Structure formats: C-alpha cells, structure tokens
Tab-separated table of C-alpha atoms and ligand atoms in Angstrom:
chain	number	residue	atom	x	y	z
A	1219	MET	CA	-7.421	-34.350	-8.428
A	1220	THR	CA	-9.575	-32.600	-6.264
A	1221	THR	CA	-12.340	-29.749	-7.700
A	1222	ILE	CA	-9.901	-27.165	-6.718
A	1223	ASP	CA	-7.213	-28.622	-8.576
A	1224	ALA	CA	-9.468	-29.233	-11.531
A	1225	ASN	CA	-10.716	-26.039	-11.863
A	1226	LEU	CA	-7.231	-23.892	-11.343
A	1227	GLN	CA	-6.395	-25.831	-14.359
A	1228	ALA	CA	-9.093	-24.856	-16.449
A	1229	VAL	CA	-8.750	-21.143	-15.678
A	1230	HIS	CA	-5.094	-21.811	-16.650
A	1231	ALA	CA	-6.683	-23.000	-19.518
A	1232	ARG	CA	-8.510	-20.192	-20.158
A	1233	ILE	CA	-6.063	-17.297	-19.514
A	1234	TYR	CA	-3.226	-19.105	-21.807
A	1235	ALA	CA	-6.314	-19.780	-24.726
A	1236	ALA	CA	-6.932	-15.857	-24.064
A	1237	CYS	CA	-3.746	-15.128	-24.559
A	1238	PHE	CA	-2.881	-16.786	-27.606
A	1239	ALA	CA	-5.660	-15.354	-29.112
A	1240	ALA	CA	-4.538	-11.688	-27.898
A	1241	HIS	CA	-0.914	-12.758	-29.649
A	1242	ARG	CA	0.346	-11.856	-25.842
A	1243	PRO	CA	2.637	-14.175	-24.007
A	1244	VAL	CA	1.052	-15.970	-21.312
A	1245	ASP	CA	3.252	-15.386	-18.907
A	1246	THR	CA	2.266	-11.556	-19.007
A	1247	VAL	CA	-1.093	-12.773	-16.982
A	1248	ARG	CA	-0.831	-13.029	-13.183
A	1249	LEU	CA	-3.972	-15.256	-11.712
A	1250	VAL	CA	-5.512	-13.802	-8.380
A	1251	ALA	CA	-7.270	-16.609	-6.614
A	1252	VAL	CA	-10.347	-14.902	-4.814
A	1253	SER	CA	-10.900	-16.397	-1.764
A	1254	LYS	CA	-13.547	-14.385	-0.661
A	1255	THR	CA	-16.154	-16.239	1.726
A	1256	TRP	CA	-14.571	-19.555	1.697
A	1257	PRO	CA	-12.528	-21.551	4.963
A	1258	ALA	CA	-8.682	-21.727	4.989
A	1259	ASP	CA	-8.763	-25.060	4.072
A	1260	CYS	CA	-9.923	-24.380	0.567
A	1261	VAL	CA	-6.897	-21.649	-0.043
A	1262	ARG	CA	-4.635	-24.291	1.507
A	1263	GLU	CA	-5.574	-26.481	-0.797
A	1264	ALA	CA	-5.369	-23.950	-3.859
A	1265	VAL	CA	-1.494	-23.536	-2.473
A	1266	LEU	CA	-0.970	-27.078	-2.898
A	1267	CYS	CA	-1.815	-26.772	-6.077
A	1268	GLY	CA	0.769	-24.063	-7.349
A	1269	GLN	CA	-2.018	-20.939	-6.186
A	1270	ARG	CA	0.359	-18.544	-4.594
A	1271	VAL	CA	-1.594	-15.101	-4.690
A	1272	PHE	CA	-4.895	-14.444	-3.257
A	1273	ALA	CA	-7.131	-11.911	-2.620
A	1274	GLU	CA	-9.818	-10.753	-0.538
A	1275	SER	CA	-12.729	-8.355	0.270
A	1276	TYR	CA	-13.867	-8.670	3.506
A	1277	VAL	CA	-11.239	-7.204	6.391
A	1278	GLN	CA	-12.022	-9.127	9.256
A	1279	GLU	CA	-12.241	-12.325	7.075
A	1280	SER	CA	-8.994	-12.368	5.958
A	1281	LEU	CA	-7.022	-11.388	8.327
A	1282	ASP	CA	-8.687	-14.868	10.160
A	1283	LYS	CA	-6.779	-16.678	7.037
A	1284	ILE	CA	-3.969	-14.856	6.421
A	1285	VAL	CA	-3.242	-15.435	10.545
A	1286	ARG	CA	-4.037	-19.126	10.037
A	1287	LEU	CA	-1.955	-18.786	6.720
A	1288	ALA	CA	0.748	-17.974	7.966
A	1289	ASP	CA	3.292	-20.896	7.526
A	1290	LEU	CA	2.166	-20.586	3.823
A	1291	ASP	CA	4.067	-18.024	1.221
A	1292	ILE	CA	1.270	-16.272	-0.101
A	1293	GLU	CA	0.561	-12.858	-1.856
A	1294	TRP	CA	-2.199	-11.539	-0.596
A	1295	HIS	CA	-4.150	-8.716	-2.389
A	1296	PHE	CA	-6.589	-6.511	-1.031
A	1297	ILE	CA	-9.659	-6.302	-3.317
A	1298	GLY	CA	-12.802	-4.566	-1.446
A	1299	PRO	CA	-13.976	-1.210	-0.065
A	1300	LEU	CA	-11.995	-0.032	2.304
A	1301	GLN	CA	-13.187	1.912	5.210
A	1302	SER	CA	-10.995	4.548	7.235
A	1303	ASN	CA	-11.408	2.271	10.280
A	1304	LYS	CA	-9.735	-0.529	8.982
A	1305	THR	CA	-6.719	0.473	7.052
A	1306	ARG	CA	-4.372	-0.031	9.492
A	1307	ALA	CA	-4.945	-3.788	9.081
A	1308	VAL	CA	-5.232	-3.580	5.270
A	1309	ALA	CA	-1.189	-1.818	5.741
A	1310	GLU	CA	-0.059	-4.511	8.051
A	1311	ASN	CA	-0.799	-7.487	6.235
A	1312	PHE	CA	-1.841	-6.704	2.470
A	1313	ALA	CA	0.799	-6.645	-0.135
A	1314	TRP	CA	-1.886	-5.258	-2.331
A	1315	VAL	CA	-4.350	-3.019	-2.320
A	1316	HIS	CA	-6.668	-3.197	-5.701
A	1317	SER	CA	-9.612	-0.781	-4.803
A	1318	LEU	CA	-8.635	2.879	-3.815
A	1319	ASP	CA	-10.906	5.252	-4.799
A	1320	ARG	CA	-10.166	7.935	-2.205
A	1321	LEU	CA	-7.181	10.210	-1.498
A	1322	LYS	CA	-7.654	9.710	2.142
A	1323	ILE	CA	-7.877	6.377	2.265
A	1324	ALA	CA	-4.900	6.145	0.474
A	1325	GLU	CA	-2.850	8.999	2.569
A	1326	ARG	CA	-4.053	6.501	5.921
A	1327	LEU	CA	-2.671	3.504	4.514
A	1328	ALA	CA	0.820	5.473	3.622
A	1329	ALA	CA	0.720	6.432	6.631
A	1330	GLN	CA	0.275	3.196	8.077
A	1331	ARG	CA	2.452	1.001	6.272
A	1332	PRO	CA	5.133	-0.338	8.559
A	1333	ALA	CA	8.185	0.929	7.897
A	1334	HIS	CA	9.984	-2.909	7.630
A	1335	LEU	CA	7.715	-3.997	4.555
A	1336	PRO	CA	7.902	-3.358	1.443
A	1337	PRO	CA	5.639	-0.405	-0.032
A	1338	LEU	CA	2.394	-1.043	-0.383
A	1339	GLN	CA	1.353	-2.132	-4.018
A	1340	VAL	CA	-1.736	-0.348	-4.875
A	1341	CYS	CA	-4.329	0.500	-7.857
A	1342	VAL	CA	-6.883	3.436	-8.730
A	1343	GLN	CA	-10.205	1.234	-8.730
A	1344	VAL	CA	-11.912	3.297	-11.686
A	1345	ASN	CA	-15.635	3.047	-12.338
A	1346	VAL	CA	-15.880	2.568	-16.129
A	1347	SER	CA	-19.759	1.960	-16.073
A	1348	SER	CA	-20.872	4.996	-14.888
A	1349	GLU	CA	-24.232	4.884	-13.651
A	1350	ALA	CA	-24.657	1.283	-14.068
A	1351	SER	CA	-22.083	1.064	-11.189
A	1352	LYS	CA	-21.304	2.592	-7.553
A	1353	SER	CA	-17.285	1.698	-6.765
A	1354	GLY	CA	-14.316	2.947	-8.211
A	1355	CYS	CA	-13.959	6.904	-8.994
A	1356	ALA	CA	-14.911	8.268	-11.812
A	1357	LEU	CA	-13.516	8.298	-14.780
A	1358	ALA	CA	-13.136	12.015	-15.411
A	1359	GLU	CA	-11.819	12.194	-11.837
A	1360	ALA	CA	-9.452	9.630	-12.244
A	1361	PRO	CA	-5.968	10.859	-13.688
A	1362	VAL	CA	-5.755	13.515	-10.356
A	1363	LEU	CA	-6.125	11.201	-7.333
A	1364	ALA	CA	-3.394	8.733	-9.651
A	1365	HIS	CA	-0.476	11.569	-9.713
A	1366	ALA	CA	-1.527	12.442	-5.660
A	1367	ILE	CA	-1.542	8.611	-4.833
A	1368	ALA	CA	1.997	8.005	-6.925
A	1369	LYS	CA	3.503	10.951	-4.489
A	1370	LEU	CA	2.856	9.134	-1.177
A	1371	PRO	CA	5.300	7.353	0.258
A	1372	GLY	CA	4.636	3.496	2.042
A	1373	LEU	CA	2.882	3.039	-1.501
A	1374	ARG	CA	3.801	2.102	-4.835
A	1375	LEU	CA	1.271	3.244	-7.578
A	1376	ARG	CA	1.218	0.193	-9.858
A	1377	GLY	CA	-2.177	0.289	-12.328
A	1378	LEU	CA	-5.957	0.544	-11.917
A	1379	MET	CA	-8.269	-1.519	-11.196
A	1380	ALA	CA	-12.107	-1.947	-12.624
A	1381	ILE	CA	-15.483	-4.162	-12.268
A	1382	PRO	CA	-17.725	-3.559	-15.044
A	1383	GLU	CA	-21.133	-4.264	-14.464
A	1384	PRO	CA	-21.759	-7.760	-15.074
A	1385	THR	CA	-23.152	-8.046	-18.761
A	1386	GLY	CA	-23.110	-11.535	-21.218
A	1387	ASP	CA	-22.432	-9.083	-24.087
A	1388	SER	CA	-19.115	-9.590	-25.280
A	1389	GLY	CA	-18.597	-6.384	-27.020
A	1390	LEU	CA	-19.391	-4.542	-23.798
A	1391	GLN	CA	-17.093	-5.681	-21.900
A	1392	ARG	CA	-14.549	-5.107	-24.419
A	1393	ARG	CA	-15.081	-1.871	-24.203
A	1394	ARG	CA	-15.665	-1.066	-20.591
A	1395	PHE	CA	-12.043	-2.622	-20.229
A	1396	ALA	CA	-10.700	-0.821	-23.079
A	1397	LEU	CA	-11.566	2.534	-21.482
A	1398	LEU	CA	-8.748	1.441	-18.392
A	1399	ARG	CA	-6.607	0.586	-20.737
A	1400	GLN	CA	-7.153	4.161	-22.581
A	1401	LEU	CA	-6.642	5.976	-19.636
A	1402	LEU	CA	-3.543	3.428	-18.637
A	1403	THR	CA	-2.145	4.610	-21.610
A	1404	GLN	CA	-3.039	8.476	-21.006
A	1405	LEU	CA	-1.479	8.581	-17.503
A	1406	ASN	CA	1.766	6.837	-18.991
A	1407	THR	CA	2.052	9.542	-20.738
A	1408	GLU	CA	1.677	11.975	-18.439
A	1409	GLY	CA	4.668	10.481	-16.484
A	1410	LEU	CA	3.424	7.928	-14.604
A	1411	ALA	CA	4.948	4.184	-14.873
A	1412	LEU	CA	2.088	1.753	-14.603
A	1413	ASP	CA	2.061	-1.524	-15.412
A	1414	THR	CA	-0.299	-3.398	-13.901
A	1415	LEU	CA	-4.774	-3.572	-15.581
A	1416	SER	CA	-6.389	-5.702	-12.523
A	1417	MET	CA	-9.597	-6.345	-14.524
A	1418	GLY	CA	-11.317	-9.471	-15.712
A	1419	MET	CA	-13.308	-12.079	-13.372
A	1420	SER	CA	-14.678	-15.422	-13.852
A	1421	HIS	CA	-17.241	-14.754	-16.472
A	1422	ASP	CA	-15.171	-12.435	-18.538
A	1423	LEU	CA	-11.585	-12.903	-17.740
A	1424	GLU	CA	-11.643	-13.562	-22.081
A	1425	ALA	CA	-12.307	-10.227	-22.804
A	1426	ALA	CA	-10.055	-8.401	-20.272
A	1427	ILE	CA	-7.027	-10.665	-21.353
A	1428	LEU	CA	-7.477	-8.744	-24.947
A	1429	GLU	CA	-8.147	-5.839	-23.924
A	1430	GLY	CA	-4.800	-5.893	-21.775
A	1431	ALA	CA	-5.622	-7.345	-18.744
A	1432	THR	CA	-2.560	-8.271	-16.245
A	1433	MET	CA	-3.782	-9.468	-13.447
A	1434	VAL	CA	-7.296	-11.260	-13.310
A	1435	ARG	CA	-9.502	-11.565	-10.234
A	1436	VAL	CA	-10.991	-14.946	-10.509
A	1437	GLY	CA	-13.413	-16.616	-7.243
A	1438	THR	CA	-15.918	-18.072	-8.442
A	1439	ALA	CA	-14.395	-20.556	-11.688
A	1440	ILE	CA	-11.969	-21.602	-8.778
A	1441	PHE	CA	-13.651	-22.923	-5.742
A	1442	GLY	CA	-17.232	-22.918	-7.070
A	1443	ALA	CA	-20.403	-20.293	-6.204
A	1444	ARG	CA	-20.208	-18.315	-2.757
A	1445	ASN	CA	-23.420	-18.803	-0.503
A	1446	ALA	CA	-23.588	-16.277	1.694
A	1447	ARG	CA	-21.314	-12.937	1.931
A	1448	PRO	CA	-20.046	-13.310	5.572
A	1449	VAL	CA	-20.516	-10.712	8.004
A	1450	ASP	CA	-17.621	-8.213	8.620
A	1451	ASN	CA	-18.356	-7.643	11.873
A	1452	LYS	CA	-15.148	-5.508	13.025
B	2391	LIG	C1	-15.643	-11.297	-6.111
B	2391	LIG	C2	-14.714	-10.419	-6.522
B	2391	LIG	C3	-14.190	-11.061	-7.640
B	2391	LIG	C4	-14.453	-12.208	-8.380
B	2391	LIG	O1	-15.118	-12.722	-8.731
B	2391	LIG	P1	-15.697	-13.978	-9.549
B	2391	LIG	O2	-16.748	-13.805	-10.193
B	2391	LIG	O3	-16.396	-14.936	-8.113
B	2391	LIG	O4	-14.573	-14.687	-10.429
B	2391	LIG	C5	-12.996	-10.138	-8.505
B	2391	LIG	N1	-13.104	-9.213	-8.140
B	2391	LIG	C6	-13.521	-8.890	-7.168
B	2391	LIG	C7	-13.385	-7.107	-6.571
B	2391	LIG	C8	-14.411	-9.229	-6.202
B	2391	LIG	O5	-15.104	-8.672	-5.169
C-alpha cells in the first residue's frame, strides 16, 4: 500500500468516526482532496485509490494539472482566492467554486460559464473569525451576497464555505463552524435551497462534521506537508 493510499484510508476512518459520533450517515460527508502544490502524478495515484474529487487554490497550477489528467474522470473544485482576470479559466475548467466572496467575481463567472457545461456549483465563502481572518465576506454581508448570487444564470448556489483561524481548541473550532451552519439555516428559511457546508480541513474535520459539514477539504492528511506555495504567475 502506498502512502497516499494509507493516508486516504486514515482520513476516511476519521470521517467515519466523526459521522458516527455526530449520529450522521457517513455518506452525508464528501471528501474533497486538496492537491494544491502537489504534482499531477500524486493526483493520479489518489485517483487509483478511489478518490474522484480534487480541489486547487492556484489557477495556473491547476490548469496544468487539469490538462495532464484529462484522461481521468475527476471533479475539480476551485477553493482559492479568485481575481477577475482569472475567472474565465475557472468558469471553463471547474465544476465547483467554494471561494466566492464578491458579487463582481460571481457575475463574471456567470457570464463566462460555457453554455454546454452544467451550471457552475458555487459556495459563498464567509469569514467566521472576524479580525483573525481576511478571506471571505463578513457574516453580516453574507445574506445579501448569497441572494444576489442565487439569481445569476450559469451558477447554482449550493451553500457556504469557511476557513476559520487555525486553533487546537476544539470548542472554538466548533463555535466557528456553528456560525456557518446557523447562517445556512437562516438562508434556507429565507427561501434559498442550500445543501452544502464546505468546512473542515486536516486538523479540524471532526469539529466540522459535528457541526454539519457536508464537504471536508483535506490536503495535508492525504498528501503530506506542503513545502512551498508555487508561484502563480499568469
Ligand atoms: C490548503 C487548503 C485546504 C487544505 O488544508 P490542509 O490543512 O492541508 O488539509 C483546505 N481548504 C482551503 C481553502 C485550502 O486553501
């Protein structure tokens, strides 16, 4: 058994245990493998171990990988910060975007999504850690943004995503994730039909699953520690 194979099995075991503790069916949580900084060969190996959903954070790096792995049936998710000059590449090459935090970017993705593809599945990224984090829209601004995005053609708003500040305090982890869960409930009572909570990473996936995560984004626990972030030069 390879390292990636063993790591994937260990992550599945953690997800299974967390679902058991949360009294949730294990098939309510999808594992998104975060392959940023790892070469295409590592993704290929993970696919051979049964993993089908992968996430990337840097546009140029991801396009190279998507081309090299075009022979495989991979569902690609974009989870990184997105600038306007890179929206077209994302609209054309990804199935999901988790990191929408501005209407302008959503409008560009909507306009650029090719008509022959299904709608781009999107989540609004919310800052649940206020001053301790910079990414994501403010909690108070999320409802207006979510309702606006839900109206755009070419996109299908599925839910919310958050990256709380790293902490080993599992109580704090759960309180941050609970904010996202409560916001999802609020938006659904306001008429949106959202089914996705993208939250939980290598160090806090258990807390996320206890608070209702439906997608956990796991990199390090599958592929190992990332050394350096590649230069995204295009
Ligand atoms: C890198 C990254 C992850 C994975 O983090 P790990 O700690 O390596 O599991 C998850 N989500 C986002 C948005 C990331 O950028």
